[in-house]
CSV table of C-alpha atoms in Angstrom, one decimal:
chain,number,residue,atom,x,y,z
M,1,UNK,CA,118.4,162.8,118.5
M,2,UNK,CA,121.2,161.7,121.0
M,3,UNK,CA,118.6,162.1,123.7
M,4,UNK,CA,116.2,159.3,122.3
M,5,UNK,CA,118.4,156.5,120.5
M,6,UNK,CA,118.2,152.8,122.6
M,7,UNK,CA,121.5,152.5,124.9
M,8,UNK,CA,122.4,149.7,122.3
M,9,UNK,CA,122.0,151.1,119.2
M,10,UNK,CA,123.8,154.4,120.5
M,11,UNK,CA,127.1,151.6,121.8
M,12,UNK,CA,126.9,150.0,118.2
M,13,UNK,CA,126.6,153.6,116.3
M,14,UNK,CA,129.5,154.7,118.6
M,15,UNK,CA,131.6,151.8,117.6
M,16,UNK,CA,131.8,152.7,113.9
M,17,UNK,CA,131.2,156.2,114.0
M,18,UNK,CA,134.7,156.2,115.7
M,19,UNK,CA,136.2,153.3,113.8
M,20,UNK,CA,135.3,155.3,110.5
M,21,UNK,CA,136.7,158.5,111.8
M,22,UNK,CA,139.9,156.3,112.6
M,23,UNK,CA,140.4,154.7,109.0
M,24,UNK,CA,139.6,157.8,107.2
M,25,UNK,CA,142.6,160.0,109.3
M,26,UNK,CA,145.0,157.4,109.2
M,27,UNK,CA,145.0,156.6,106.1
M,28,UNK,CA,145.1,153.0,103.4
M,29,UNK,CA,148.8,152.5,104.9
M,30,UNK,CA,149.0,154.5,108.0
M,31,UNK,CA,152.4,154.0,110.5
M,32,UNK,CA,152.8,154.2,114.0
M,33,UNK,CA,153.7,157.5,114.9
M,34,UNK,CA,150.6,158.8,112.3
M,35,UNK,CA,148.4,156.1,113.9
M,36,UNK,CA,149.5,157.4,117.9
M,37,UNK,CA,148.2,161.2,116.2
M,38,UNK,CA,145.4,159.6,115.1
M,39,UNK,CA,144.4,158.1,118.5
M,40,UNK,CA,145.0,161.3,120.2
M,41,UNK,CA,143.2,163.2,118.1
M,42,UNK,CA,140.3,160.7,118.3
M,43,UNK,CA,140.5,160.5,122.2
M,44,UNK,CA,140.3,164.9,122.4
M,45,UNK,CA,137.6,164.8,120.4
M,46,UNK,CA,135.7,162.2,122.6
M,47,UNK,CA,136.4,163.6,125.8
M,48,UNK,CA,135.4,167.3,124.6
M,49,UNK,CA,132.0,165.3,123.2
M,50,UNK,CA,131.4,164.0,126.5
M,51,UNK,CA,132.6,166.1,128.8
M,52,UNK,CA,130.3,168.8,127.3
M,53,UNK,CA,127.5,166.0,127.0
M,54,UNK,CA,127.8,165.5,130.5
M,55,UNK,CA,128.2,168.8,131.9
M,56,UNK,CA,124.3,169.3,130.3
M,57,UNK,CA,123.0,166.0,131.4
M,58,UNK,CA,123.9,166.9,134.9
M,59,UNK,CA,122.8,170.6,134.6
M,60,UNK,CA,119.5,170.0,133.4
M,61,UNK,CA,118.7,167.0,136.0
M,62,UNK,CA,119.3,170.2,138.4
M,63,UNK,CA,117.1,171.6,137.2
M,64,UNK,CA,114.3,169.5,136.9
M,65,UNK,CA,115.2,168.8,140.6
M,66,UNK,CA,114.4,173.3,141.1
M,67,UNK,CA,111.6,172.6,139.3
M,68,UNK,CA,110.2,170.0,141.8
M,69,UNK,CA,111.5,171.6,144.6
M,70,UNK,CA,109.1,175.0,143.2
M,71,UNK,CA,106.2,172.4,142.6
M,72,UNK,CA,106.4,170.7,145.5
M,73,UNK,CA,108.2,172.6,148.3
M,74,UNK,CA,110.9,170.0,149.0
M,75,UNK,CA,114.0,169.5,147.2
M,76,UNK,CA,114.0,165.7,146.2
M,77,UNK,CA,118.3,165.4,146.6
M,78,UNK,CA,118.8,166.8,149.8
M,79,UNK,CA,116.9,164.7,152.9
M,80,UNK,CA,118.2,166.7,156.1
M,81,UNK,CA,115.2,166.6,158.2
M,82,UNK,CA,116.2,163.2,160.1
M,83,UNK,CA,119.2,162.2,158.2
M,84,UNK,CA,121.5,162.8,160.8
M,85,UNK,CA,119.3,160.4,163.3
M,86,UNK,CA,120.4,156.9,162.5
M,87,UNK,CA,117.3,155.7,164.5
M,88,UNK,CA,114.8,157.3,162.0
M,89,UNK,CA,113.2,155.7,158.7
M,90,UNK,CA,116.0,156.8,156.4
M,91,UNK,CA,118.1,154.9,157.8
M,92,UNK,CA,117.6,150.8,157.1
M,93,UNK,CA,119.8,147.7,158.6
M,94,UNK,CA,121.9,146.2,155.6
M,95,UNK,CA,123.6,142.8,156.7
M,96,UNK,CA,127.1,142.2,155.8
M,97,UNK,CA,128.2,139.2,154.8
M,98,UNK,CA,130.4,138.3,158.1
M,99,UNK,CA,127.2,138.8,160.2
M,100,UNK,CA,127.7,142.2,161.2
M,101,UNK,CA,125.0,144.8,161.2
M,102,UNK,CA,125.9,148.1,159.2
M,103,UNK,CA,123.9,150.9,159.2
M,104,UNK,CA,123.4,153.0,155.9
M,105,UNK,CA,121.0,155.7,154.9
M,106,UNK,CA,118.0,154.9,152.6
M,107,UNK,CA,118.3,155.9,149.0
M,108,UNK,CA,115.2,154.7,147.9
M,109,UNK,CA,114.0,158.4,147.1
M,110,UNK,CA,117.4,159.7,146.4
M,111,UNK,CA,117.3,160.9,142.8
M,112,UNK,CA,121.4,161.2,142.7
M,113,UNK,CA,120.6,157.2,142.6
M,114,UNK,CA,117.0,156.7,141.3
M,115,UNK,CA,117.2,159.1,138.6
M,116,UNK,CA,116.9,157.5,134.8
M,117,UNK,CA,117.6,158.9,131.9
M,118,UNK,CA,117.6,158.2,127.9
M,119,UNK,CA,120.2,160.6,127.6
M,120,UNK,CA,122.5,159.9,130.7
M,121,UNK,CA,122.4,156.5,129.5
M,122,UNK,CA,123.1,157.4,125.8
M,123,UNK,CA,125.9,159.3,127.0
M,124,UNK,CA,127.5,156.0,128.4
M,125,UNK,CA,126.8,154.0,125.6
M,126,UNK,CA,128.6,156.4,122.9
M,127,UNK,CA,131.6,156.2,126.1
M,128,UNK,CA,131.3,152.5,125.9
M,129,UNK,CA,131.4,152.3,122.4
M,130,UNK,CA,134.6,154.5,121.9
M,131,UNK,CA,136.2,152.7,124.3
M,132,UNK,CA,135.7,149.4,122.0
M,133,UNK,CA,136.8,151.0,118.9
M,134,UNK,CA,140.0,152.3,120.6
M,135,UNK,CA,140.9,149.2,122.5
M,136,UNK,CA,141.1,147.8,118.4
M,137,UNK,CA,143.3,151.2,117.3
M,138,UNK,CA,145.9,150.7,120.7
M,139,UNK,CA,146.2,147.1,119.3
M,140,UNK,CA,146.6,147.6,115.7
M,141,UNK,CA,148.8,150.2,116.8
M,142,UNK,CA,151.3,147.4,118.8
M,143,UNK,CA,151.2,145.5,115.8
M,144,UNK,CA,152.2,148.2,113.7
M,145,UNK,CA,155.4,149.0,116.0
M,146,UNK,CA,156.1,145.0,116.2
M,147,UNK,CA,155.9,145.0,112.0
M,148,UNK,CA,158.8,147.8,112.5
M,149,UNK,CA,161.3,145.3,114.0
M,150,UNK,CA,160.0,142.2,111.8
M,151,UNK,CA,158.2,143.0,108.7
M,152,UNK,CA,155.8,141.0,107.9
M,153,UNK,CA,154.7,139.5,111.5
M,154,UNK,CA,150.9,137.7,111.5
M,155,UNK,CA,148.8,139.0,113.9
M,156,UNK,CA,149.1,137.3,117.4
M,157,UNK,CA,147.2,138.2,120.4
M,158,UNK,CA,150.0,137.2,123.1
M,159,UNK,CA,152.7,139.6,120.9
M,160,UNK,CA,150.0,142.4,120.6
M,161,UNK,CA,149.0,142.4,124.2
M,162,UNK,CA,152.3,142.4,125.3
M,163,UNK,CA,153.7,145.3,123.3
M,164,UNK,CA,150.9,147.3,124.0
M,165,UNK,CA,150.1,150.2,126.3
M,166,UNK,CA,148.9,147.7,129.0
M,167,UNK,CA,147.5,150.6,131.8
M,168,UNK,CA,145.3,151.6,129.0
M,169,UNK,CA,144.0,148.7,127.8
M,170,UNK,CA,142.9,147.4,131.5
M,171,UNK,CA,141.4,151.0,131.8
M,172,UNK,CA,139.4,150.2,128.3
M,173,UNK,CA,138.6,146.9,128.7
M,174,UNK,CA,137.4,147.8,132.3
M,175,UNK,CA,135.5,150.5,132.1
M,176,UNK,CA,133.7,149.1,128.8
M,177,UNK,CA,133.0,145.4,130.6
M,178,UNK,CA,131.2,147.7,133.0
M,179,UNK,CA,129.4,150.0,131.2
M,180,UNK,CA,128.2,147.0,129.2
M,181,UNK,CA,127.0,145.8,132.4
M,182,UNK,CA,125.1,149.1,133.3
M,183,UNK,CA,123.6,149.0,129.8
M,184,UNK,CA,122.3,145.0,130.7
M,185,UNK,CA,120.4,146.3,133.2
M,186,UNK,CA,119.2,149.1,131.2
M,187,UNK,CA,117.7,146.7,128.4
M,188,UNK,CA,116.1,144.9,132.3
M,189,UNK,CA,114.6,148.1,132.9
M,190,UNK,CA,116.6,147.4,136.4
M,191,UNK,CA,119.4,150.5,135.6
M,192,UNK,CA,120.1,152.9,138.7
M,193,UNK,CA,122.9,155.4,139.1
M,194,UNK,CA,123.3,157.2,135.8
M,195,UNK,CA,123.3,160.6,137.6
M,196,UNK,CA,126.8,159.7,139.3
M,197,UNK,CA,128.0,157.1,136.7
M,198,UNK,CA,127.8,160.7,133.9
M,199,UNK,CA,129.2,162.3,137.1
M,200,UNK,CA,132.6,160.0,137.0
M,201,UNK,CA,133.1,160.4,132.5
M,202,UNK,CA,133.8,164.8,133.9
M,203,UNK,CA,137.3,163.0,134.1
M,204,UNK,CA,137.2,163.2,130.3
M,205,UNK,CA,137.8,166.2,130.7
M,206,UNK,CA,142.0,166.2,131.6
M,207,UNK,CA,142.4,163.9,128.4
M,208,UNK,CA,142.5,167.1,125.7
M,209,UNK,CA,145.3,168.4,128.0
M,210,UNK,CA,147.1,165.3,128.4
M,211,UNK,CA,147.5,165.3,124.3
M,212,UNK,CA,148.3,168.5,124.0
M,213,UNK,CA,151.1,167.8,126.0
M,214,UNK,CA,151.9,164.6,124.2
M,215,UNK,CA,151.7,166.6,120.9
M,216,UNK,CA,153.5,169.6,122.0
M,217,UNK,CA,156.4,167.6,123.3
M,218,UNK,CA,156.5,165.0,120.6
M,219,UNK,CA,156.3,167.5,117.4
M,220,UNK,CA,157.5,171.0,119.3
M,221,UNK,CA,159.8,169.8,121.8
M,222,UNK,CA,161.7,173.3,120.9
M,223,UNK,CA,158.9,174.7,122.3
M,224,UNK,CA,159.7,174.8,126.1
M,225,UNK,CA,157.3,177.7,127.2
M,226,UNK,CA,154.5,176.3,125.7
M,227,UNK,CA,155.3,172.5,127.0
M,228,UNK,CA,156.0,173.9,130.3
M,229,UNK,CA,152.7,175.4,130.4
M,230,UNK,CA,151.2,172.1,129.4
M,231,UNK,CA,153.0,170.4,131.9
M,232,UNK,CA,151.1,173.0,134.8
M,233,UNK,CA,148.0,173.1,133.4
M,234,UNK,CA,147.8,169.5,133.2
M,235,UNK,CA,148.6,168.9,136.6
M,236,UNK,CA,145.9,171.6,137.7
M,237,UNK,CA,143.3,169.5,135.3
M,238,UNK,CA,144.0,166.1,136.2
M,239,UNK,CA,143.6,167.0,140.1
M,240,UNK,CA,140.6,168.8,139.5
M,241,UNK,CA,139.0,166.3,137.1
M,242,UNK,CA,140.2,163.1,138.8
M,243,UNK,CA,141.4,163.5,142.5
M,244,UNK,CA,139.1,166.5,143.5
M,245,UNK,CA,136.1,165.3,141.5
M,246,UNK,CA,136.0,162.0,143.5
M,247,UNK,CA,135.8,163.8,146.4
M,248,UNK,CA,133.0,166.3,145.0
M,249,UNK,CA,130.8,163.5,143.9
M,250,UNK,CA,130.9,161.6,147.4
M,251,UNK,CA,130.2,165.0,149.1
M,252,UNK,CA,127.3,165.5,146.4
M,253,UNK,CA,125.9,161.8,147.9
M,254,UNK,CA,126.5,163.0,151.6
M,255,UNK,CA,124.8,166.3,151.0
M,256,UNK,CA,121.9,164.5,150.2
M,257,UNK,CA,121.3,162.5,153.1
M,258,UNK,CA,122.3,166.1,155.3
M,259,UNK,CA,125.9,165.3,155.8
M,260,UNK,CA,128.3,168.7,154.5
M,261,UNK,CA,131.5,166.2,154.9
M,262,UNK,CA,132.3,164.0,151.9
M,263,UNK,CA,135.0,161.7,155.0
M,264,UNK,CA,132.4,161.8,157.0
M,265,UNK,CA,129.2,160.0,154.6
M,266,UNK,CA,132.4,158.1,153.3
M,267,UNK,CA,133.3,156.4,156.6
M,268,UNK,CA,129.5,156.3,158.9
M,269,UNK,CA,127.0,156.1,155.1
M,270,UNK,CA,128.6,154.4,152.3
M,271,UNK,CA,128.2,151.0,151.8
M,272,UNK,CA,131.3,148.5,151.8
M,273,UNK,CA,131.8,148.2,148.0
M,274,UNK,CA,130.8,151.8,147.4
M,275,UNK,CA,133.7,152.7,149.7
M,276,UNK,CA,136.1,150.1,148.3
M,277,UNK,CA,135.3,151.5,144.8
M,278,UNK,CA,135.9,155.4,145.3
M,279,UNK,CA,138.6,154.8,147.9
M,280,UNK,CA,140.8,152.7,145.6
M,281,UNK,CA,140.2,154.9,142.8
M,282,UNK,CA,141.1,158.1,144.7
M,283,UNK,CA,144.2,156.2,146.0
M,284,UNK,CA,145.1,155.2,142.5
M,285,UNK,CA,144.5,158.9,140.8
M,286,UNK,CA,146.2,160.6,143.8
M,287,UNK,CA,149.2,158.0,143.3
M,288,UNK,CA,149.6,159.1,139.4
M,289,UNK,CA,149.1,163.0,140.5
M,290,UNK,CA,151.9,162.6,143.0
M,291,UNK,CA,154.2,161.0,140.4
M,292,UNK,CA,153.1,163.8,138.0
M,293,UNK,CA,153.7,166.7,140.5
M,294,UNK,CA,157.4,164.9,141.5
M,295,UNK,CA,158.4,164.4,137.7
M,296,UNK,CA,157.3,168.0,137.0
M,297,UNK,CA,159.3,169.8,139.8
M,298,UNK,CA,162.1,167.5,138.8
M,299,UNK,CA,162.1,168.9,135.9
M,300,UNK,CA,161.3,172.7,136.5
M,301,UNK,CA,164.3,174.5,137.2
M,302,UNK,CA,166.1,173.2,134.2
M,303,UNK,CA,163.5,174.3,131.7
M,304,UNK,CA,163.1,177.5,133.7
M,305,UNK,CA,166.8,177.7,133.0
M,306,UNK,CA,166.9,176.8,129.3
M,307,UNK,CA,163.6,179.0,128.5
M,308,UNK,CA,165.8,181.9,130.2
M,309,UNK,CA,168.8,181.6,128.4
M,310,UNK,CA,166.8,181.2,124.6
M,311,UNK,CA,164.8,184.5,126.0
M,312,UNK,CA,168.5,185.9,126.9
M,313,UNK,CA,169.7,185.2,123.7
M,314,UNK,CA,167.0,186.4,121.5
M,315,UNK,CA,167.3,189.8,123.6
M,316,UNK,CA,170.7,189.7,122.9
């Protein structure tokens, strides 16, 4: 079923499949600490949805790919006969807007680009619509924390944006704008990409970790060990799922055009915004890793301290 509804009508069933989920956990009269539970709980089980979702979207477009590679004899996403030879046909001239002359390989053929799929692009649209829904829950959640301090307050858009998370509500607002975007073209039959578009959500998967953290250190803060081990595995997760994946993608999209170095298609093959894109958002994700690992190890030794001296005393 997932794999044949209309990119719209999967955004839409998204939208109040989650919403419903929401009003039914939180409650007639829900407060802000139940409805922050609420959001995490929603947002785990939406990454786990797609990250799974996405991990067979991208397994079986392999495989089609091995089957046309046994049909054919040539493996449609890898091109290293002549890739490495600018001169040749896979290369074409692209001309930048300052009247320079870039060169860039031709992904025409490239099925990590020209591939389309009902279910890759369901898969964005149930994204797209959670992201919706929860942009509403973060906001009704602001309101709920301002109605703490004045009971009673009327809603007001320049109060709730202001009290609420504001990093995640850019991240919803623009990652939905432009998945709505993707799915325009989809309803122009003009949609390209999806294979690396499902390729980017695999950062879903750090989000379970992240509110297990949350939860372990908001309602078993006692619990050192296990929020110390939260703390490591999720700076293990959110490296692998949103510094190193970057990486891996780019070096999928150089692989195919013969190159085994993801700096080196990312510096001689990429196209300017491509490179803008990927390069700020590896900037940005290696930024917040940093400033995880540095508030981690700050913090290390004095659980490691304070989880020895509970184990001394139980011993004792």
């Amino acid at each position: 079923m997932v794999a044949t509804l209309p990119s719209d009508v999967a955004i839409i069933a998204s939208f109040i499949a989650y919403r419903l989920i929401h009003r039914y956990v939180e409650g007639p009269n829900p407060s802000s600490p139940r409805l922050s539970a609420v959001i995490s709980g929603t947002t785990t089980l939406h990454s786990s949805i797609t990250t799974i979702l996405a991990i067979y979207f991208l397994r079986q477009c392999r495989t089609q790919w091995a089957e046309t590679v046994l049909h054919n004899g040539k493996n449609p996403a890898i091109k290293t006969d002549t890739a490495l030879e600018k001169s040749s046909p896979l290369w074409q001239e692209i001309t930048i807007g300052n009247g320079r002359a870039g060169r860039y390989p031709d992904d025409s053929t490239n099925p990590l680009l020209q591939t389309r799929s009902t279910l890759g692009n369901t898969i964005t649209a149930i994204e797209c619509g959670f992201l919706l829904q929860d942009t509403i829950s973060l906001l009704h959640e602001a309101l709920l924390r301002l109605r703490l301090v004045k009971p009673g307050l009327k809603p007001n858009i320049r109060l709730l944006l202001q009290n609420a998370d504001k990093t995640l509500l850019a991240h919803h607002i623009g990652i939905a704008l432009a998945l709505l975007v993707f799915h325009y073209y989809v309803h122009q039959d003009r949609d390209r990409g999806i294979y690396i578009i499902v390729q980017f959500l695999l950062m879903n998967s750090s989000t379970p970790i992240l509110n297990l953290r949350w939860w372990l250190r908001t309602y078993r803060p006692n619990s050192r060990l296990l929020c110390l081990c939260s703390d490591l595995a999720f700076v293990a997760a959110f490296y692998m799922a949103r510094v190193w994946l970057v990486g891996w993608i780019i070096r999928e999209y150089g692989k195919s055009h013969g190159y085994a170095s993801a700096w080196k298609i990312y510096f001689e093959g990429m196209r300017l915004p491509c490179q803008m894109g990927t390069g700020a958002l590896w900037i940005a994700n290696t930024a917040w890793w940093t400033l995880l690992v540095i508030s981690v190890a700050k913090r290390l030794p004095k659980e490691l301290a304070r989880i020895g001296e509970a184990m001394h005393s139980k011993i004792s």
